[in-house]
Amino acid sequence: MNIYAILAVLVGALTAIQSRINGQLSKELHNGIAAAVVSFGSGWIILWIIAIFSKKERDGLNAVWNSLKYKSLRRWEIIGGMGGGFYVAVQSTTVPVIGVALFSIATLAGQTVSSLLVDKIGLSPNGKQAITKLRLFAAATTMLAVTIAVYPDLGKGSFDFVALTAGFIVGMIVSGQQAINGRVNEITKRPLSTAWINFLMGTIVLVTA
C-alpha cells in the first residue's frame, strides 16, 4: 500500500469523526448550517495562517490568479469547494437524524456511482476512463465492505428517506468536487493552496445560506 492509499484511508476515518463532531455541534446550536459555517470557517482560518507564513502556498494561489487572468484556467474550475460547503451543511444537518453509519453509506453510495460517471466524461485532469467490469466490481465491493463495517452501528440511527437522499446527492457532488480540485491542483502544485480555494468557495456558500 503506497502513501497515497494510506492518506486516503486516514482521510476517510477523519471524515467519520468530523461527521460525529459536526452532528453534535448542530444539535447544540439547533442549526445545521451554523454548525457547517463553524466547521468550514475554522478550517479556512487555519489555511489562512499557513498561507500567510508559507511563500510556496502564496505562490500557488498567485498561480491560480494568473491562470484565471490569462484564461488558462476557467472560472467554473475553481468552484469545486462549493461542493464541500454543501457536504458539510448536509452532514451537520442529517447526522443528528440518521447517525454517522447511515450517512457514511449514503454518501459513499453517491460518491461511488458518481465517480464512475465523472471518470467516464473526463472531468478530472486524467481524462476519460471507461467504466469497466473490474471497476464496477471494485465499486460494488467497496459498498459491501463499508456496509459490513458500519452494520453494528446501523441501529443507532433512524431511517429517514429525505436525509438519506440528501446524503446520496451530496456524495455525488463530492465526487465532482474532487475531479475539479485535481484541475486546480495542476496549477497550484500545492494541495494546501488548492484547499484554501476550496474553503473559500465553501464558506461563501455557507455564509450565503
N, C-alpha and C. Protein backbone atom coordinates (compact mmCIF):
# COMPACT_ATOMS: atom_id res chain seq x y z
N MET A 1 0.86 -1.20 0.00
CA MET A 1 0.00 0.00 0.00
C MET A 1 0.89 1.25 0.00
N ASN A 2 0.70 2.14 -0.99
CA ASN A 2 1.55 3.32 -1.05
C ASN A 2 1.04 4.42 -0.13
N ILE A 3 1.80 5.49 -0.03
CA ILE A 3 1.49 6.56 0.90
C ILE A 3 0.16 7.23 0.59
N TYR A 4 -0.20 7.32 -0.72
CA TYR A 4 -1.45 7.97 -1.10
C TYR A 4 -2.66 7.14 -0.66
N ALA A 5 -2.54 5.83 -0.76
CA ALA A 5 -3.62 4.96 -0.29
C ALA A 5 -3.80 5.08 1.22
N ILE A 6 -2.68 5.15 1.92
CA ILE A 6 -2.73 5.30 3.39
C ILE A 6 -3.40 6.63 3.76
N LEU A 7 -3.03 7.69 3.05
CA LEU A 7 -3.63 9.00 3.32
C LEU A 7 -5.13 8.99 3.02
N ALA A 8 -5.52 8.28 1.96
CA ALA A 8 -6.94 8.20 1.61
C ALA A 8 -7.73 7.51 2.72
N VAL A 9 -7.17 6.43 3.28
CA VAL A 9 -7.81 5.72 4.39
C VAL A 9 -7.91 6.63 5.61
N LEU A 10 -6.84 7.37 5.88
CA LEU A 10 -6.82 8.28 7.03
C LEU A 10 -7.88 9.37 6.89
N VAL A 11 -7.99 9.93 5.70
CA VAL A 11 -9.00 10.97 5.46
C VAL A 11 -10.40 10.41 5.63
N GLY A 12 -10.61 9.18 5.17
CA GLY A 12 -11.93 8.56 5.36
C GLY A 12 -12.28 8.40 6.82
N ALA A 13 -11.29 8.00 7.63
CA ALA A 13 -11.53 7.86 9.07
C ALA A 13 -11.81 9.21 9.72
N LEU A 14 -11.05 10.22 9.33
CA LEU A 14 -11.25 11.56 9.88
C LEU A 14 -12.60 12.13 9.49
N THR A 15 -13.07 11.78 8.29
CA THR A 15 -14.38 12.27 7.84
C THR A 15 -15.50 11.73 8.73
N ALA A 16 -15.37 10.47 9.14
CA ALA A 16 -16.37 9.89 10.06
C ALA A 16 -16.37 10.63 11.39
N ILE A 17 -15.17 10.94 11.89
CA ILE A 17 -15.05 11.70 13.14
C ILE A 17 -15.65 13.09 12.97
N GLN A 18 -15.35 13.71 11.82
CA GLN A 18 -15.90 15.04 11.53
C GLN A 18 -17.43 15.01 11.53
N SER A 19 -18.00 13.95 10.95
CA SER A 19 -19.46 13.82 10.91
C SER A 19 -20.04 13.80 12.32
N ARG A 20 -19.39 13.04 13.20
CA ARG A 20 -19.86 12.94 14.59
C ARG A 20 -19.78 14.29 15.30
N ILE A 21 -18.65 14.99 15.14
CA ILE A 21 -18.46 16.28 15.81
C ILE A 21 -19.43 17.32 15.28
N ASN A 22 -19.54 17.40 13.94
CA ASN A 22 -20.43 18.39 13.35
C ASN A 22 -21.89 18.11 13.67
N GLY A 23 -22.23 16.82 13.75
CA GLY A 23 -23.59 16.46 14.12
C GLY A 23 -23.92 16.90 15.53
N GLN A 24 -23.00 16.71 16.46
CA GLN A 24 -23.21 17.14 17.83
C GLN A 24 -23.29 18.67 17.93
N LEU A 25 -22.41 19.34 17.18
CA LEU A 25 -22.44 20.81 17.18
C LEU A 25 -23.76 21.32 16.64
N SER A 26 -24.27 20.65 15.61
CA SER A 26 -25.57 21.02 15.04
C SER A 26 -26.68 20.91 16.08
N LYS A 27 -26.65 19.85 16.89
CA LYS A 27 -27.67 19.67 17.93
C LYS A 27 -27.57 20.76 18.98
N GLU A 28 -26.35 21.14 19.33
CA GLU A 28 -26.16 22.13 20.38
C GLU A 28 -26.53 23.54 19.89
N LEU A 29 -26.28 23.81 18.62
CA LEU A 29 -26.60 25.12 18.06
C LEU A 29 -28.04 25.18 17.54
N HIS A 30 -28.66 23.99 17.41
CA HIS A 30 -30.02 23.89 16.84
C HIS A 30 -30.06 24.46 15.42
N ASN A 31 -28.93 24.31 14.70
CA ASN A 31 -28.87 24.85 13.35
C ASN A 31 -27.72 24.16 12.59
N GLY A 32 -28.07 23.33 11.61
CA GLY A 32 -27.06 22.61 10.85
C GLY A 32 -26.16 23.52 10.03
N ILE A 33 -26.75 24.57 9.45
CA ILE A 33 -25.98 25.50 8.63
C ILE A 33 -24.96 26.26 9.48
N ALA A 34 -25.38 26.68 10.65
CA ALA A 34 -24.47 27.39 11.55
C ALA A 34 -23.30 26.49 11.95
N ALA A 35 -23.60 25.23 12.22
CA ALA A 35 -22.53 24.27 12.57
C ALA A 35 -21.57 24.11 11.40
N ALA A 36 -22.10 24.08 10.18
CA ALA A 36 -21.26 23.94 9.00
C ALA A 36 -20.37 25.17 8.81
N VAL A 37 -20.91 26.36 9.09
CA VAL A 37 -20.12 27.59 8.98
C VAL A 37 -18.95 27.54 9.96
N VAL A 38 -19.22 27.10 11.19
CA VAL A 38 -18.15 26.99 12.19
C VAL A 38 -17.09 26.00 11.72
N SER A 39 -17.54 24.85 11.21
CA SER A 39 -16.61 23.81 10.75
C SER A 39 -15.75 24.29 9.59
N PHE A 40 -16.40 24.83 8.58
CA PHE A 40 -15.67 25.28 7.40
C PHE A 40 -14.85 26.52 7.69
N GLY A 41 -15.43 27.44 8.45
CA GLY A 41 -14.73 28.68 8.76
C GLY A 41 -13.46 28.45 9.56
N SER A 42 -13.51 27.53 10.52
CA SER A 42 -12.33 27.26 11.33
C SER A 42 -11.22 26.65 10.47
N GLY A 43 -11.61 25.78 9.53
CA GLY A 43 -10.62 25.20 8.62
C GLY A 43 -9.98 26.25 7.74
N TRP A 44 -10.78 27.19 7.28
CA TRP A 44 -10.26 28.25 6.41
C TRP A 44 -9.30 29.16 7.17
N ILE A 45 -9.59 29.42 8.44
CA ILE A 45 -8.69 30.24 9.26
C ILE A 45 -7.32 29.58 9.37
N ILE A 46 -7.31 28.28 9.58
CA ILE A 46 -6.03 27.55 9.66
C ILE A 46 -5.26 27.66 8.35
N LEU A 47 -5.98 27.53 7.24
CA LEU A 47 -5.32 27.64 5.93
C LEU A 47 -4.82 29.06 5.67
N TRP A 48 -5.53 30.05 6.17
CA TRP A 48 -5.08 31.44 6.07
C TRP A 48 -3.73 31.61 6.78
N ILE A 49 -3.65 31.06 7.98
CA ILE A 49 -2.41 31.17 8.77
C ILE A 49 -1.25 30.52 8.03
N ILE A 50 -1.51 29.34 7.46
CA ILE A 50 -0.46 28.64 6.72
C ILE A 50 -0.03 29.46 5.50
N ALA A 51 -1.01 30.03 4.78
CA ALA A 51 -0.70 30.81 3.58
C ALA A 51 0.10 32.07 3.92
N ILE A 52 -0.22 32.68 5.05
CA ILE A 52 0.49 33.91 5.45
C ILE A 52 1.98 33.63 5.69
N PHE A 53 2.26 32.47 6.28
CA PHE A 53 3.64 32.17 6.65
C PHE A 53 4.38 31.28 5.64
N SER A 54 3.71 30.86 4.59
CA SER A 54 4.35 29.98 3.60
C SER A 54 4.34 30.63 2.22
N LYS A 55 5.51 30.98 1.73
CA LYS A 55 5.63 31.60 0.41
C LYS A 55 5.19 30.64 -0.69
N LYS A 56 5.46 29.34 -0.51
CA LYS A 56 5.09 28.36 -1.53
C LYS A 56 3.57 28.31 -1.72
N GLU A 57 2.85 28.41 -0.60
CA GLU A 57 1.39 28.39 -0.69
C GLU A 57 0.88 29.67 -1.35
N ARG A 58 1.49 30.80 -1.03
CA ARG A 58 1.10 32.06 -1.68
C ARG A 58 1.40 32.02 -3.17
N ASP A 59 2.51 31.42 -3.52
CA ASP A 59 2.85 31.27 -4.94
C ASP A 59 1.81 30.41 -5.66
N GLY A 60 1.34 29.38 -4.96
CA GLY A 60 0.31 28.53 -5.54
C GLY A 60 -0.98 29.30 -5.80
N LEU A 61 -1.36 30.15 -4.85
CA LEU A 61 -2.57 30.97 -5.02
C LEU A 61 -2.37 32.00 -6.14
N ASN A 62 -1.19 32.58 -6.22
CA ASN A 62 -0.90 33.52 -7.30
C ASN A 62 -0.96 32.85 -8.66
N ALA A 63 -0.54 31.59 -8.71
CA ALA A 63 -0.58 30.85 -9.97
C ALA A 63 -2.02 30.68 -10.45
N VAL A 64 -2.94 30.46 -9.50
CA VAL A 64 -4.36 30.33 -9.86
C VAL A 64 -4.88 31.67 -10.37
N TRP A 65 -4.54 32.75 -9.69
CA TRP A 65 -4.98 34.08 -10.10
C TRP A 65 -4.51 34.40 -11.52
N ASN A 66 -3.24 34.12 -11.78
CA ASN A 66 -2.69 34.39 -13.12
C ASN A 66 -3.33 33.50 -14.18
N SER A 67 -3.62 32.26 -13.81
CA SER A 67 -4.26 31.34 -14.75
C SER A 67 -5.68 31.80 -15.09
N LEU A 68 -6.37 32.33 -14.10
CA LEU A 68 -7.71 32.88 -14.37
C LEU A 68 -7.61 34.14 -15.22
N LYS A 69 -6.61 34.95 -14.91
CA LYS A 69 -6.41 36.21 -15.64
C LYS A 69 -6.14 35.96 -17.12
N TYR A 70 -5.31 34.95 -17.40
CA TYR A 70 -4.95 34.66 -18.79
C TYR A 70 -5.77 33.51 -19.37
N LYS A 71 -6.81 33.12 -18.65
CA LYS A 71 -7.81 32.15 -19.11
C LYS A 71 -7.26 30.77 -19.44
N SER A 72 -6.15 30.40 -18.80
CA SER A 72 -5.69 29.02 -18.93
C SER A 72 -6.42 28.13 -17.92
N LEU A 73 -7.10 28.77 -16.97
CA LEU A 73 -7.98 28.09 -16.01
C LEU A 73 -9.32 28.78 -16.06
N ARG A 74 -10.37 28.03 -16.31
CA ARG A 74 -11.70 28.62 -16.43
C ARG A 74 -12.34 28.82 -15.05
N ARG A 75 -13.22 29.80 -14.98
CA ARG A 75 -13.80 30.17 -13.68
C ARG A 75 -14.53 29.02 -13.02
N TRP A 76 -15.24 28.21 -13.80
CA TRP A 76 -16.01 27.11 -13.20
C TRP A 76 -15.09 26.06 -12.58
N GLU A 77 -13.82 26.08 -12.95
CA GLU A 77 -12.90 25.08 -12.43
C GLU A 77 -12.43 25.38 -11.00
N ILE A 78 -12.78 26.54 -10.47
CA ILE A 78 -12.37 26.86 -9.10
C ILE A 78 -13.53 26.79 -8.10
N ILE A 79 -14.71 26.38 -8.58
CA ILE A 79 -15.88 26.40 -7.68
C ILE A 79 -16.12 25.05 -7.02
N GLY A 80 -15.17 24.11 -7.18
CA GLY A 80 -15.36 22.79 -6.59
C GLY A 80 -15.62 22.82 -5.09
N GLY A 81 -15.00 23.79 -4.41
CA GLY A 81 -15.17 23.89 -2.96
C GLY A 81 -16.61 24.13 -2.53
N MET A 82 -17.44 24.62 -3.45
CA MET A 82 -18.85 24.80 -3.11
C MET A 82 -19.48 23.45 -2.79
N GLY A 83 -19.00 22.40 -3.47
CA GLY A 83 -19.48 21.06 -3.15
C GLY A 83 -19.13 20.67 -1.73
N GLY A 84 -17.95 21.09 -1.27
CA GLY A 84 -17.56 20.82 0.10
C GLY A 84 -18.44 21.53 1.09
N GLY A 85 -18.85 22.75 0.74
CA GLY A 85 -19.76 23.50 1.59
C GLY A 85 -21.10 22.80 1.72
N PHE A 86 -21.63 22.32 0.59
CA PHE A 86 -22.88 21.57 0.61
C PHE A 86 -22.73 20.29 1.44
N TYR A 87 -21.59 19.64 1.29
CA TYR A 87 -21.34 18.38 2.02
C TYR A 87 -21.41 18.61 3.53
N VAL A 88 -20.68 19.61 4.02
CA VAL A 88 -20.64 19.86 5.46
C VAL A 88 -22.02 20.29 5.96
N ALA A 89 -22.74 21.07 5.15
CA ALA A 89 -24.08 21.50 5.55
C ALA A 89 -25.01 20.30 5.70
N VAL A 90 -24.99 19.40 4.72
CA VAL A 90 -25.84 18.21 4.77
C VAL A 90 -25.38 17.29 5.90
N GLN A 91 -24.07 17.16 6.05
CA GLN A 91 -23.51 16.34 7.12
C GLN A 91 -23.98 16.81 8.49
N SER A 92 -23.87 18.12 8.74
CA SER A 92 -24.25 18.67 10.04
C SER A 92 -25.75 18.55 10.30
N THR A 93 -26.54 18.57 9.22
CA THR A 93 -27.99 18.56 9.35
C THR A 93 -28.54 17.15 9.48
N THR A 94 -27.96 16.19 8.74
CA THR A 94 -28.54 14.85 8.69
C THR A 94 -27.97 13.86 9.70
N VAL A 95 -26.71 14.03 10.10
CA VAL A 95 -26.13 13.07 11.06
C VAL A 95 -26.92 13.00 12.37
N PRO A 96 -27.41 14.14 12.92
CA PRO A 96 -28.23 14.03 14.14
C PRO A 96 -29.52 13.23 13.92
N VAL A 97 -29.95 13.10 12.66
CA VAL A 97 -31.19 12.41 12.35
C VAL A 97 -30.96 10.93 12.08
N ILE A 98 -29.98 10.61 11.22
CA ILE A 98 -29.79 9.22 10.78
C ILE A 98 -28.53 8.57 11.35
N GLY A 99 -27.65 9.34 11.98
CA GLY A 99 -26.43 8.78 12.54
C GLY A 99 -25.28 8.75 11.53
N VAL A 100 -24.08 8.55 12.04
CA VAL A 100 -22.88 8.56 11.20
C VAL A 100 -22.87 7.37 10.24
N ALA A 101 -23.30 6.21 10.70
CA ALA A 101 -23.24 4.99 9.88
C ALA A 101 -24.06 5.12 8.61
N LEU A 102 -25.34 5.47 8.76
CA LEU A 102 -26.21 5.61 7.59
C LEU A 102 -25.75 6.75 6.69
N PHE A 103 -25.28 7.84 7.30
CA PHE A 103 -24.77 8.95 6.49
C PHE A 103 -23.58 8.51 5.67
N SER A 104 -22.69 7.73 6.27
CA SER A 104 -21.50 7.24 5.57
C SER A 104 -21.87 6.37 4.38
N ILE A 105 -22.84 5.48 4.58
CA ILE A 105 -23.28 4.59 3.50
C ILE A 105 -23.91 5.40 2.37
N ALA A 106 -24.76 6.36 2.73
CA ALA A 106 -25.46 7.15 1.71
C ALA A 106 -24.48 7.97 0.88
N THR A 107 -23.55 8.64 1.55
CA THR A 107 -22.60 9.48 0.82
C THR A 107 -21.64 8.64 -0.02
N LEU A 108 -21.21 7.51 0.52
CA LEU A 108 -20.30 6.66 -0.24
C LEU A 108 -20.99 6.08 -1.46
N ALA A 109 -22.27 5.74 -1.31
CA ALA A 109 -23.02 5.23 -2.45
C ALA A 109 -23.07 6.28 -3.56
N GLY A 110 -23.39 7.51 -3.19
CA GLY A 110 -23.44 8.58 -4.17
C GLY A 110 -22.09 8.84 -4.80
N GLN A 111 -21.06 8.82 -3.97
CA GLN A 111 -19.71 9.09 -4.44
C GLN A 111 -19.22 7.98 -5.37
N THR A 112 -19.55 6.73 -5.04
CA THR A 112 -19.12 5.60 -5.86
C THR A 112 -19.76 5.63 -7.24
N VAL A 113 -21.07 5.88 -7.27
CA VAL A 113 -21.78 5.95 -8.54
C VAL A 113 -21.28 7.13 -9.38
N SER A 114 -21.17 8.28 -8.74
CA SER A 114 -20.77 9.49 -9.46
C SER A 114 -19.34 9.41 -9.96
N SER A 115 -18.44 8.78 -9.18
CA SER A 115 -17.03 8.73 -9.57
C SER A 115 -16.85 8.00 -10.90
N LEU A 116 -17.65 6.96 -11.11
CA LEU A 116 -17.58 6.24 -12.39
C LEU A 116 -18.01 7.14 -13.55
N LEU A 117 -19.06 7.94 -13.31
CA LEU A 117 -19.55 8.84 -14.35
C LEU A 117 -18.57 9.99 -14.59
N VAL A 118 -18.00 10.50 -13.49
CA VAL A 118 -17.04 11.60 -13.59
C VAL A 118 -15.82 11.18 -14.41
N ASP A 119 -15.35 9.95 -14.17
CA ASP A 119 -14.20 9.44 -14.93
C ASP A 119 -14.57 9.20 -16.39
N LYS A 120 -15.80 8.76 -16.61
CA LYS A 120 -16.21 8.47 -17.98
C LYS A 120 -16.26 9.73 -18.85
N ILE A 121 -16.72 10.85 -18.27
CA ILE A 121 -16.80 12.09 -19.05
C ILE A 121 -15.48 12.86 -19.05
N GLY A 122 -14.52 12.40 -18.23
CA GLY A 122 -13.20 13.03 -18.23
C GLY A 122 -13.14 14.36 -17.52
N LEU A 123 -13.83 14.47 -16.39
CA LEU A 123 -13.84 15.74 -15.65
C LEU A 123 -12.51 16.00 -14.94
N SER A 124 -11.82 14.94 -14.55
CA SER A 124 -10.55 15.11 -13.84
C SER A 124 -9.41 15.33 -14.84
N PRO A 125 -8.23 15.77 -14.36
CA PRO A 125 -7.10 16.01 -15.26
C PRO A 125 -6.61 14.75 -15.97
N ASN A 126 -6.97 13.57 -15.45
CA ASN A 126 -6.51 12.32 -16.05
C ASN A 126 -7.23 11.96 -17.34
N GLY A 127 -8.28 12.73 -17.67
CA GLY A 127 -9.03 12.45 -18.89
C GLY A 127 -10.07 11.36 -18.71
N LYS A 128 -10.63 10.91 -19.82
CA LYS A 128 -11.71 9.93 -19.78
C LYS A 128 -11.19 8.54 -19.43
N GLN A 129 -11.98 7.85 -18.59
CA GLN A 129 -11.66 6.48 -18.22
C GLN A 129 -12.94 5.65 -18.33
N ALA A 130 -12.85 4.57 -19.07
CA ALA A 130 -14.03 3.75 -19.34
C ALA A 130 -14.53 3.06 -18.08
N ILE A 131 -15.84 2.80 -18.05
CA ILE A 131 -16.43 2.04 -16.95
C ILE A 131 -16.29 0.56 -17.28
N THR A 132 -15.31 -0.08 -16.71
CA THR A 132 -15.03 -1.49 -16.98
C THR A 132 -15.70 -2.40 -15.96
N LYS A 133 -15.74 -3.68 -16.27
CA LYS A 133 -16.31 -4.65 -15.33
C LYS A 133 -15.52 -4.68 -14.03
N LEU A 134 -14.20 -4.55 -14.15
CA LEU A 134 -13.35 -4.56 -12.96
C LEU A 134 -13.66 -3.38 -12.06
N ARG A 135 -13.85 -2.21 -12.64
CA ARG A 135 -14.15 -1.01 -11.84
C ARG A 135 -15.53 -1.12 -11.20
N LEU A 136 -16.49 -1.69 -11.92
CA LEU A 136 -17.82 -1.90 -11.35
C LEU A 136 -17.74 -2.88 -10.18
N PHE A 137 -16.95 -3.93 -10.34
CA PHE A 137 -16.78 -4.91 -9.27
C PHE A 137 -16.13 -4.26 -8.05
N ALA A 138 -15.12 -3.43 -8.29
CA ALA A 138 -14.43 -2.75 -7.19
C ALA A 138 -15.39 -1.81 -6.45
N ALA A 139 -16.24 -1.10 -7.21
CA ALA A 139 -17.21 -0.18 -6.60
C ALA A 139 -18.21 -0.95 -5.74
N ALA A 140 -18.71 -2.07 -6.27
CA ALA A 140 -19.68 -2.88 -5.53
C ALA A 140 -19.04 -3.47 -4.27
N THR A 141 -17.79 -3.91 -4.39
CA THR A 141 -17.08 -4.48 -3.24
C THR A 141 -16.87 -3.43 -2.15
N THR A 142 -16.54 -2.21 -2.58
CA THR A 142 -16.35 -1.11 -1.63
C THR A 142 -17.64 -0.84 -0.86
N MET A 143 -18.76 -0.78 -1.57
CA MET A 143 -20.05 -0.54 -0.93
C MET A 143 -20.37 -1.65 0.08
N LEU A 144 -20.12 -2.90 -0.32
CA LEU A 144 -20.40 -4.03 0.57
C LEU A 144 -19.52 -3.98 1.81
N ALA A 145 -18.25 -3.65 1.61
CA ALA A 145 -17.31 -3.59 2.73
C ALA A 145 -17.70 -2.52 3.75
N VAL A 146 -18.09 -1.35 3.26
CA VAL A 146 -18.48 -0.26 4.16
C VAL A 146 -19.76 -0.62 4.91
N THR A 147 -20.70 -1.23 4.21
CA THR A 147 -21.96 -1.63 4.85
C THR A 147 -21.70 -2.62 5.97
N ILE A 148 -20.83 -3.60 5.73
CA ILE A 148 -20.49 -4.59 6.75
C ILE A 148 -19.78 -3.93 7.93
N ALA A 149 -18.88 -2.98 7.62
CA ALA A 149 -18.10 -2.32 8.67
C ALA A 149 -18.98 -1.51 9.61
N VAL A 150 -20.00 -0.85 9.07
CA VAL A 150 -20.84 0.02 9.91
C VAL A 150 -22.11 -0.68 10.38
N TYR A 151 -22.29 -1.95 9.99
CA TYR A 151 -23.53 -2.66 10.32
C TYR A 151 -23.86 -2.63 11.81
N PRO A 152 -22.88 -2.84 12.73
CA PRO A 152 -23.21 -2.82 14.16
C PRO A 152 -23.77 -1.49 14.64
N ASP A 153 -23.47 -0.41 13.90
CA ASP A 153 -23.91 0.92 14.33
C ASP A 153 -25.20 1.38 13.65
N LEU A 154 -25.71 0.56 12.73
CA LEU A 154 -26.89 1.00 11.97
C LEU A 154 -28.09 1.25 12.87
N GLY A 155 -28.19 0.49 13.94
CA GLY A 155 -29.33 0.64 14.84
C GLY A 155 -29.31 1.93 15.63
N LYS A 156 -28.17 2.63 15.62
CA LYS A 156 -28.06 3.88 16.38
C LYS A 156 -28.68 5.06 15.64
N GLY A 157 -28.98 4.88 14.37
CA GLY A 157 -29.60 5.94 13.59
C GLY A 157 -31.03 5.55 13.25
N SER A 158 -31.81 6.47 12.78
CA SER A 158 -33.18 6.19 12.38
C SER A 158 -33.31 6.42 10.87
N PHE A 159 -34.10 5.56 10.24
CA PHE A 159 -34.25 5.66 8.79
C PHE A 159 -35.07 6.90 8.45
N ASP A 160 -34.51 7.72 7.58
CA ASP A 160 -35.20 8.93 7.11
C ASP A 160 -34.88 9.08 5.63
N PHE A 161 -35.89 8.90 4.78
CA PHE A 161 -35.66 8.87 3.33
C PHE A 161 -35.07 10.18 2.82
N VAL A 162 -35.57 11.31 3.31
CA VAL A 162 -35.08 12.61 2.84
C VAL A 162 -33.61 12.81 3.20
N ALA A 163 -33.27 12.46 4.46
CA ALA A 163 -31.89 12.62 4.92
C ALA A 163 -30.95 11.71 4.14
N LEU A 164 -31.38 10.46 3.90
CA LEU A 164 -30.55 9.52 3.14
C LEU A 164 -30.37 9.98 1.69
N THR A 165 -31.43 10.51 1.10
CA THR A 165 -31.35 11.02 -0.27
C THR A 165 -30.40 12.21 -0.35
N ALA A 166 -30.48 13.09 0.65
CA ALA A 166 -29.58 14.24 0.69
C ALA A 166 -28.13 13.78 0.79
N GLY A 167 -27.88 12.75 1.61
CA GLY A 167 -26.53 12.21 1.74
C GLY A 167 -26.03 11.62 0.43
N PHE A 168 -26.91 10.91 -0.26
CA PHE A 168 -26.55 10.31 -1.56
C PHE A 168 -26.19 11.40 -2.57
N ILE A 169 -27.02 12.43 -2.64
CA ILE A 169 -26.79 13.51 -3.61
C ILE A 169 -25.50 14.26 -3.31
N VAL A 170 -25.27 14.56 -2.04
CA VAL A 170 -24.06 15.30 -1.69
C VAL A 170 -22.82 14.43 -1.92
N GLY A 171 -22.97 13.10 -1.80
CA GLY A 171 -21.86 12.21 -2.13
C GLY A 171 -21.51 12.30 -3.61
N MET A 172 -22.52 12.41 -4.45
CA MET A 172 -22.30 12.57 -5.89
C MET A 172 -21.59 13.89 -6.17
N ILE A 173 -21.99 14.93 -5.46
CA ILE A 173 -21.37 16.24 -5.66
C ILE A 173 -19.90 16.22 -5.27
N VAL A 174 -19.58 15.53 -4.18
CA VAL A 174 -18.20 15.45 -3.71
C VAL A 174 -17.29 14.80 -4.75
N SER A 175 -17.80 13.82 -5.45
CA SER A 175 -17.01 13.16 -6.48
C SER A 175 -16.62 14.15 -7.58
N GLY A 176 -17.57 14.98 -7.99
CA GLY A 176 -17.27 16.01 -8.98
C GLY A 176 -16.30 17.04 -8.43
N GLN A 177 -16.46 17.37 -7.14
CA GLN A 177 -15.56 18.32 -6.50
C GLN A 177 -14.12 17.83 -6.54
N GLN A 178 -13.92 16.57 -6.26
CA GLN A 178 -12.57 16.01 -6.24
C GLN A 178 -11.92 16.09 -7.62
N ALA A 179 -12.72 15.83 -8.65
CA ALA A 179 -12.20 15.90 -10.02
C ALA A 179 -11.79 17.33 -10.38
N ILE A 180 -12.63 18.30 -10.00
CA ILE A 180 -12.31 19.71 -10.30
C ILE A 180 -11.10 20.16 -9.49
N ASN A 181 -11.01 19.69 -8.26
CA ASN A 181 -9.85 20.04 -7.44
C ASN A 181 -8.56 19.59 -8.09
N GLY A 182 -8.63 18.44 -8.77
CA GLY A 182 -7.46 17.95 -9.47
C GLY A 182 -6.99 18.93 -10.53
N ARG A 183 -7.95 19.57 -11.20
CA ARG A 183 -7.60 20.56 -12.22
C ARG A 183 -6.91 21.77 -11.59
N VAL A 184 -7.43 22.21 -10.45
CA VAL A 184 -6.83 23.36 -9.76
C VAL A 184 -5.44 23.01 -9.26
N ASN A 185 -5.31 21.80 -8.73
CA ASN A 185 -4.02 21.38 -8.18
C ASN A 185 -2.94 21.27 -9.26
N GLU A 186 -3.36 21.05 -10.50
CA GLU A 186 -2.40 21.05 -11.60
C GLU A 186 -1.76 22.43 -11.77
N ILE A 187 -2.49 23.46 -11.34
CA ILE A 187 -1.99 24.83 -11.45
C ILE A 187 -1.20 25.21 -10.20
N THR A 188 -1.75 24.94 -9.03
CA THR A 188 -1.10 25.37 -7.79
C THR A 188 0.14 24.54 -7.46
N LYS A 189 0.07 23.26 -7.77
CA LYS A 189 1.12 22.31 -7.39
C LYS A 189 1.27 22.21 -5.87
N ARG A 190 0.29 22.77 -5.15
CA ARG A 190 0.32 22.80 -3.69
C ARG A 190 -1.07 22.42 -3.17
N PRO A 191 -1.23 21.23 -2.58
CA PRO A 191 -2.55 20.80 -2.08
C PRO A 191 -3.19 21.77 -1.10
N LEU A 192 -2.39 22.42 -0.26
CA LEU A 192 -2.97 23.35 0.71
C LEU A 192 -3.47 24.63 0.04
N SER A 193 -2.82 25.04 -1.04
CA SER A 193 -3.32 26.19 -1.80
C SER A 193 -4.65 25.84 -2.45
N THR A 194 -4.74 24.63 -2.98
CA THR A 194 -6.00 24.15 -3.55
C THR A 194 -7.08 24.10 -2.48
N ALA A 195 -6.70 23.62 -1.29
CA ALA A 195 -7.65 23.56 -0.18
C ALA A 195 -8.12 24.95 0.22
N TRP A 196 -7.22 25.94 0.20
CA TRP A 196 -7.58 27.32 0.54
C TRP A 196 -8.71 27.81 -0.36
N ILE A 197 -8.57 27.55 -1.66
CA ILE A 197 -9.60 27.97 -2.61
C ILE A 197 -10.90 27.22 -2.36
N ASN A 198 -10.77 25.93 -2.03
CA ASN A 198 -11.96 25.13 -1.73
C ASN A 198 -12.72 25.70 -0.54
N PHE A 199 -11.98 26.01 0.52
CA PHE A 199 -12.62 26.53 1.73
C PHE A 199 -13.22 27.91 1.49
N LEU A 200 -12.58 28.69 0.63
CA LEU A 200 -13.15 29.99 0.26
C LEU A 200 -14.52 29.81 -0.38
N MET A 201 -14.59 28.92 -1.37
CA MET A 201 -15.84 28.70 -2.09
C MET A 201 -16.91 28.10 -1.18
N GLY A 202 -16.50 27.14 -0.35
CA GLY A 202 -17.45 26.53 0.56
C GLY A 202 -17.98 27.50 1.60
N THR A 203 -17.10 28.35 2.09
CA THR A 203 -17.51 29.35 3.08
C THR A 203 -18.49 30.34 2.48
N ILE A 204 -18.28 30.73 1.23
CA ILE A 204 -19.19 31.64 0.54
C ILE A 204 -20.60 31.01 0.49
N VAL A 205 -20.67 29.74 0.13
CA VAL A 205 -21.96 29.05 0.05
C VAL A 205 -22.65 29.02 1.41
N LEU A 206 -21.89 28.67 2.44
CA LEU A 206 -22.48 28.50 3.77
C LEU A 206 -22.89 29.82 4.40
N VAL A 207 -22.07 30.85 4.25
CA VAL A 207 -22.42 32.16 4.79
C VAL A 207 -23.65 32.72 4.08
N THR A 208 -23.72 32.51 2.77
CA THR A 208 -24.90 32.93 2.00
C THR A 208 -26.14 32.22 2.50
N ALA A 209 -26.01 30.90 2.73
CA ALA A 209 -27.15 30.12 3.23
C ALA A 209 -27.59 30.61 4.60
